Amino acid sequence: MGRGALWAGGLVAALLIALNLGTLGAVALRADAPGRLGAADWAALRFTLWQAVVSAGLSVALAVPVARALARRSFPGRALLITALGAPFLLPTLVAVLGLLAVFGRGGIVNHGLAAIGLGPVSIYGPQGVILAHVFFNLPLATRLILQGWLAIPAERFRLAAALGFGPSEIARHLERPMLREVLPGAFLVIFLICLTSFAVALTLGGGPRATTVELAIYQAFRLDFDLGRAALLALIQFGLCAVAAALAWGVASPAGFGAGLDRPVERRDGGSLMLKAQDVALVALAAAFLLTPLAAVVARGLPQITELPAPVWQAAGRSLGVALASAGLTIACALALAVAVVRLAPRPRIAGALEGVGLMALAASPLVIGTGLFLILFPVLRPTAAALPATALVNAAMALPFALRALLPALREVEATQGRLADSLGLHGLARLRLLILPRLARPLGFAAGLAAALSMGDLGVIVLFADAQTATLPLQLYRLMGAYRMDDAAGAAFLLLAASLTLFWIFDRGGRLGARN
Amino acid sequence: MARATDGLHLQDVEIRQEGFRLTADWTVAEGARVAVLGPSGAGKSTLLGAIAGFVAVSAGRILWAGRDLGLLTPGDRPLSILFQDQNLFPHLTVAQNLGLALRPSLRLDRAEWARVAEALERVGLGEMEARRPAQLSGGQAGRAALARALLRARPLLLLDEPFAALGPALKAEMLALVAEITAEAGATLLMVTHDPRDAQAITDQVIVVAEGAASAPRPIAELFADPPEALRAYLG
């Protein structure tokens, strides 16, 4: 690649900086003085921090025994279950919320069971519901992160442990606890960061003085009070929260990887006792039930409704599909440009590192903060509804970019390391190198990243709420409105449609990449 | 200074890397066939890498026919190089791999594709056009890479032990093909090897790389009759 690649990478970096920091500038200019924060705003700040700590702590604490069970057992369906642990990442938030409502809601399975033994109903609304949903989303992520740590312990260590006659408690002391001390802080911080920016969960299960996050408060100031100054002030606070948490996570966290190498159980001889076996089986079964029952409920309730769905739902689905495809295209173009520039700048590690950092910036960004900034910038010149879909696609693309970059960069480094010199020696530069070397060799990670970006965008309920009206609603927003209107049958159908669309989009792109990969 | 403007001239060249230094100051005449001989780790591949443009020189100049190569990218230098491995793109067909020699964009016209077919025929791979490298044997892959060098028709051919993984009979066959091709094209050959018999098979001069220096090329018969200290230690 010649200078063109560097220009393209620089352009993308400039765009990202404008999107992340430019919008922040607009927010800062418009923000009220900090004195305008009311008691409710302080409560939102406290709740945001508190729920993020509790959600992350619970997710990680519950994930440890589950990951250990998965690490030391092999059973039919184990690989499938581990793959399924990656699915919540693609799962639209509202679909999960509807599933959790079907299990833990007022008329749900759990309350039916409690009523049968004479116990009063429990409510899913409020802080407990927000935390429940966060654990639902992040327990699988924590399990995968910790499982990676377990599988990274060399098999030879376990062999040595067996040779020395270690029992489970000695293994825990000498092998497992040192590993956990390294892995857990990172896993905790990653999930803490994710929960800090929780919007859709708080919107649907939280709210009120006891369960409003800062993100939700931004939305309410914006949409209900139309108090742009206070919304901007809250957005500044949210940005500060994320920046501090991201700085912490940067030093500690191991990056969330996807999948490779998690499908082999560790060969070990310490899990022999019947008690331990029963404990592991029960844990895995419980975790699987906790994750799969809500999804099964969505499918069971939604599938029969799919033919009855009103026209606006289908129209919204069409808009969402357009946004998802645009967002995926944008993500891929930007990630590819950045990755090529980063690899090319490898001899100058500082510049390359800075460029990569710009690409990962969105990990710590809040969509609602960016959305507020975009609104403030566009509002004077454009009707918000006209900008709704493009703004959503743009912000979704920026949010998916870090994951796309994570998928592309190692693959591109590998290609350049093995075939870069050959390409150089033949004078394969510029677009020819892109077309003949990079695209064909990167088909797999490109397909994966495009699928991820499309699915994330399809299921996203974020920026769109600031901009849209009934004519520009996406499918998640339409679903939210159906839930708000208590049209639960239609909501179930729409949720199933959303779930199917997200997973199908991911599958098509990922599969396409695999088929396109020629080796 | 007619000598300095012909062929490959390394003028006070010094290559420095961490804990490694190699100097060279000599000329290889145009059309010569030269073996680069020496113990492993001495810098044979590094020397070829510098000539091909993959390794930066810390001092001195590398010239071909009086022209400084330092400003040229690897693809623009008047040479073809075959590496120890990864000489073919695994995702392209054999014909496409050869086509890159004519146009890196692979947008070849009919006449150019015909030249690709001809080159494949020349190295005995007439039927292999549509195959991918994974479907070739080691010897066939070597032939394909040589056919590409033939098509590129650059005046200098650098071989960085591309046939090291082949058995003795197959390697001899490949070296014979190299000798044929370079003789036909009048190309200059620089060939890394750690086996003196390979050198004796097709080259007439030897550069010894040892103890931080690449010596000036010397006639092969003379060298083996009276090997210098560094080479004697290596040959044992």
Coordinates of C-alpha atoms in Angstrom, one line a residue, chain A residues 235-508:
Chain A
A235 CA -23.5 14.0 29.1
L236 CA -20.3 15.6 30.4
I237 CA -20.6 13.7 33.6
Q238 CA -21.1 10.4 31.8
F239 CA -18.1 11.1 29.6
G240 CA -16.0 11.7 32.7
L241 CA -17.2 8.5 34.3
C242 CA -16.3 6.5 31.2
A243 CA -13.0 8.1 30.7
V244 CA -11.9 7.3 34.2
A245 CA -13.2 3.7 34.0
A246 CA -11.5 3.2 30.6
A247 CA -8.2 4.6 31.9
L248 CA -8.4 2.1 34.7
A249 CA -9.4 -0.8 32.4
W250 CA -6.7 0.1 29.9
G251 CA -4.0 -0.8 32.4
V252 CA -5.6 -3.9 33.8
A253 CA -8.0 -5.5 31.4
S254 CA -7.1 -8.2 28.9
P255 CA -9.0 -7.5 25.7
A256 CA -12.1 -9.5 25.2
G257 CA -11.2 -12.1 22.6
F258 CA -13.7 -14.1 20.5
G259 CA -13.7 -17.7 20.6
A260 CA -10.6 -19.3 19.4
G261 CA -9.2 -22.2 21.3
L262 CA -11.9 -22.4 23.9
D263 CA -13.3 -25.8 22.8
R264 CA -10.8 -28.1 24.4
P265 CA -11.3 -29.3 28.0
V266 CA -8.2 -29.3 30.2
E267 CA -6.9 -32.8 30.8
R268 CA -7.0 -33.1 34.5
R269 CA -7.4 -35.8 37.1
D270 CA -8.6 -33.8 40.1
G271 CA -12.3 -33.8 39.4
G272 CA -12.9 -37.4 40.2
S273 CA -15.1 -37.3 43.3
L274 CA -18.8 -37.8 42.8
M275 CA -19.6 -34.7 44.8
L276 CA -17.5 -32.5 42.6
K277 CA -19.0 -34.0 39.5
A278 CA -22.5 -33.4 40.7
Q279 CA -21.6 -29.8 41.6
D280 CA -20.2 -29.1 38.2
V281 CA -23.1 -30.6 36.4
A282 CA -25.6 -28.6 38.5
L283 CA -23.7 -25.4 37.9
V284 CA -23.5 -25.8 34.2
A285 CA -27.1 -26.8 34.0
L286 CA -28.2 -23.8 36.1
A287 CA -26.2 -21.4 34.0
A288 CA -27.5 -22.8 30.8
A289 CA -31.1 -22.6 32.1
F290 CA -30.6 -19.0 33.2
L291 CA -29.3 -18.0 29.8
L292 CA -31.5 -20.2 27.5
T293 CA -34.9 -20.1 29.2
P294 CA -35.5 -16.4 28.5
L295 CA -34.6 -16.9 24.8
A296 CA -36.7 -19.9 24.5
A297 CA -39.6 -17.9 26.0
V298 CA -39.1 -15.2 23.4
V299 CA -39.2 -17.7 20.6
A300 CA -42.2 -19.6 22.0
R301 CA -44.2 -16.4 22.5
G302 CA -43.0 -14.5 19.4
L303 CA -42.9 -17.1 16.7
P304 CA -46.7 -17.6 16.5
Q305 CA -47.2 -13.8 16.3
I306 CA -45.0 -13.2 13.4
T307 CA -47.7 -13.4 10.8
E308 CA -49.9 -11.1 12.8
L309 CA -47.4 -8.2 13.0
P310 CA -48.8 -4.8 12.0
A311 CA -47.3 -3.0 9.0
P312 CA -45.4 -0.4 11.0
V313 CA -43.3 -3.2 12.5
W314 CA -42.3 -4.5 9.1
Q315 CA -41.5 -1.0 7.9
A316 CA -39.3 -0.4 11.0
A317 CA -37.6 -3.7 10.3
G318 CA -36.9 -2.5 6.8
R319 CA -35.4 0.7 8.1
S320 CA -33.3 -1.2 10.7
L321 CA -32.0 -3.5 8.0
G322 CA -30.9 -0.5 5.9
V323 CA -29.2 1.1 9.0
A324 CA -27.5 -2.3 9.8
L325 CA -26.1 -2.8 6.3
A326 CA -24.9 0.8 6.1
S327 CA -23.3 0.6 9.5
A328 CA -21.6 -2.7 8.6
G329 CA -20.2 -1.2 5.4
L330 CA -19.0 1.8 7.2
T331 CA -17.4 -0.2 10.0
I332 CA -15.6 -2.4 7.5
A333 CA -14.3 0.4 5.4
C334 CA -13.1 2.3 8.5
A335 CA -11.6 -0.7 10.2
L336 CA -9.8 -1.8 7.1
A337 CA -8.3 1.7 6.4
L338 CA -7.2 2.0 10.1
A339 CA -5.8 -1.6 10.2
V340 CA -3.7 -1.1 7.0
A341 CA -2.4 2.2 8.2
V342 CA -1.5 0.7 11.7
V343 CA 0.3 -2.2 10.2
R344 CA 2.1 0.0 7.7
L345 CA 3.3 2.3 10.5
A346 CA 4.7 -0.6 12.5
P347 CA 8.2 0.8 12.2
R348 CA 7.0 3.9 14.1
P349 CA 5.3 2.2 17.1
R350 CA 4.1 5.4 18.8
I351 CA 2.1 6.7 15.8
A352 CA 0.8 3.2 15.1
G353 CA -0.3 2.8 18.7
A354 CA -2.0 6.2 18.8
L355 CA -3.9 5.3 15.6
E356 CA -5.0 2.0 17.1
G357 CA -6.0 3.8 20.2
V358 CA -8.2 6.2 18.2
G359 CA -9.9 3.1 16.7
L360 CA -10.5 1.6 20.2
M361 CA -11.8 4.9 21.6
A362 CA -15.4 4.0 21.2
L363 CA -15.0 1.2 23.8
A364 CA -15.2 3.9 26.4
A365 CA -17.6 6.2 24.6
S366 CA -21.2 6.6 25.4
P367 CA -23.6 6.5 22.4
L368 CA -26.0 8.9 24.1
V369 CA -23.2 11.4 24.7
I370 CA -22.2 11.3 21.1
G371 CA -25.9 11.4 20.1
T372 CA -26.5 14.5 22.3
G373 CA -23.5 16.2 20.7
L374 CA -24.7 15.3 17.2
F375 CA -28.1 16.6 18.0
L376 CA -26.7 19.9 19.3
I377 CA -24.6 20.3 16.1
L378 CA -27.2 19.2 13.6
F379 CA -30.3 20.7 15.3
P380 CA -29.8 24.2 14.0
V381 CA -29.3 23.1 10.4
L382 CA -31.4 19.9 10.0
R383 CA -34.6 18.4 11.2
P384 CA -33.6 15.8 13.8
T385 CA -35.9 13.2 12.2
A386 CA -34.1 13.6 8.8
A387 CA -30.8 12.8 10.5
A388 CA -32.2 10.0 12.7
L389 CA -31.2 7.0 10.5
P390 CA -27.8 8.3 9.2
A391 CA -26.8 9.4 12.7
T392 CA -27.7 5.9 14.1
A393 CA -25.8 4.1 11.4
L394 CA -22.7 6.4 12.0
V395 CA -22.7 6.0 15.8
N396 CA -23.4 2.2 15.5
A397 CA -20.4 1.9 13.1
A398 CA -18.2 3.8 15.5
M399 CA -19.3 1.5 18.4
A400 CA -18.6 -1.7 16.4
L401 CA -15.2 -0.4 15.1
P402 CA -13.1 -1.6 18.1
F403 CA -14.4 -5.2 17.7
A404 CA -13.8 -5.1 13.9
L405 CA -10.3 -3.8 14.5
R406 CA -9.6 -6.5 17.0
A407 CA -10.6 -9.1 14.4
L408 CA -8.8 -7.6 11.5
L409 CA -5.5 -6.4 13.0
P410 CA -3.9 -9.8 14.0
A411 CA -5.0 -11.3 10.7
L412 CA -3.5 -8.5 8.7
R413 CA -0.3 -8.6 10.7
E414 CA -0.1 -12.3 9.9
V415 CA -0.6 -11.7 6.2
E416 CA 2.0 -9.0 6.0
A417 CA 4.4 -11.1 8.0
T418 CA 4.1 -14.1 5.8
Q419 CA 3.4 -12.6 2.4
G420 CA 4.3 -8.9 2.7
R421 CA 7.8 -9.3 1.4
L422 CA 6.7 -11.4 -1.6
A423 CA 4.1 -8.8 -2.4
D424 CA 6.7 -6.0 -2.1
S425 CA 9.2 -7.9 -4.3
L426 CA 6.6 -8.2 -7.0
G427 CA 5.6 -4.5 -6.7
L428 CA 2.1 -5.3 -5.5
H429 CA 1.0 -1.9 -4.2
G430 CA -2.1 0.2 -3.6
L431 CA -5.5 -1.0 -4.7
A432 CA -4.0 -4.1 -6.4
R433 CA -2.6 -5.2 -3.1
L434 CA -5.9 -4.6 -1.4
R435 CA -7.8 -6.6 -4.1
L436 CA -5.4 -9.4 -4.7
L437 CA -3.8 -9.9 -1.3
I438 CA -5.6 -8.3 1.6
L439 CA -9.3 -8.8 0.8
P440 CA -9.0 -12.5 -0.1
R441 CA -6.7 -13.3 2.8
L442 CA -8.9 -11.5 5.3
A443 CA -12.2 -12.8 4.1
R444 CA -12.9 -14.6 7.3
P445 CA -12.3 -11.8 9.8
L446 CA -13.9 -9.4 7.4
G447 CA -17.1 -11.5 7.3
F448 CA -17.0 -11.9 11.1
A449 CA -16.6 -8.2 11.7
A450 CA -19.2 -7.2 9.2
G451 CA -21.7 -9.7 10.8
L452 CA -20.9 -8.4 14.2
A453 CA -21.4 -4.8 13.1
A454 CA -24.6 -5.5 11.3
A455 CA -26.1 -7.5 14.2
L456 CA -25.0 -4.9 16.8
S457 CA -26.6 -2.1 14.7
M458 CA -29.8 -4.1 14.0
G459 CA -30.4 -4.6 17.8
D460 CA -29.3 -1.2 19.0
L461 CA -31.6 1.0 21.0
G462 CA -29.5 4.1 21.7
V463 CA -29.0 7.3 19.6
I464 CA -32.2 6.7 17.7
V465 CA -34.3 7.6 20.7
L466 CA -33.0 11.1 20.6
F467 CA -33.8 11.7 17.0
A468 CA -36.7 9.6 15.8
D469 CA -40.4 10.0 15.5
A470 CA -43.0 7.4 14.5
Q471 CA -42.0 7.7 10.8
T472 CA -38.3 7.0 11.4
A473 CA -38.4 4.4 14.1
T474 CA -36.1 1.4 13.9
L475 CA -37.3 -2.0 14.9
P476 CA -35.9 -1.9 18.5
L477 CA -37.5 1.5 18.9
Q478 CA -40.8 0.2 17.5
L479 CA -40.5 -2.7 19.9
Y480 CA -40.0 -0.4 22.8
R481 CA -43.1 1.5 21.9
L482 CA -45.2 -1.7 21.6
M483 CA -43.9 -2.6 25.1
G484 CA -44.8 0.9 26.4
A485 CA -48.3 0.5 25.0
Y486 CA -48.6 -2.9 26.7
R487 CA -49.3 -4.6 23.3
M488 CA -47.4 -7.6 24.5
D489 CA -48.4 -10.0 21.7
D490 CA -47.1 -7.6 19.0
A491 CA -44.1 -7.0 21.2
A492 CA -43.4 -10.7 21.4
G493 CA -43.7 -11.0 17.6
A494 CA -41.4 -8.0 17.0
A495 CA -38.9 -9.3 19.5
F496 CA -38.7 -12.6 17.7
L497 CA -38.3 -10.8 14.4
L498 CA -35.5 -8.7 15.8
L499 CA -33.8 -11.7 17.3
A500 CA -34.0 -13.7 14.0
A501 CA -32.9 -10.7 12.0
S502 CA -29.8 -10.0 14.2
L503 CA -28.7 -13.6 14.3
T504 CA -29.4 -14.2 10.6
L505 CA -27.4 -11.1 9.6
F506 CA -24.5 -12.2 11.6
W507 CA -24.7 -15.7 10.2
I508 CA -24.9 -14.6 6.6

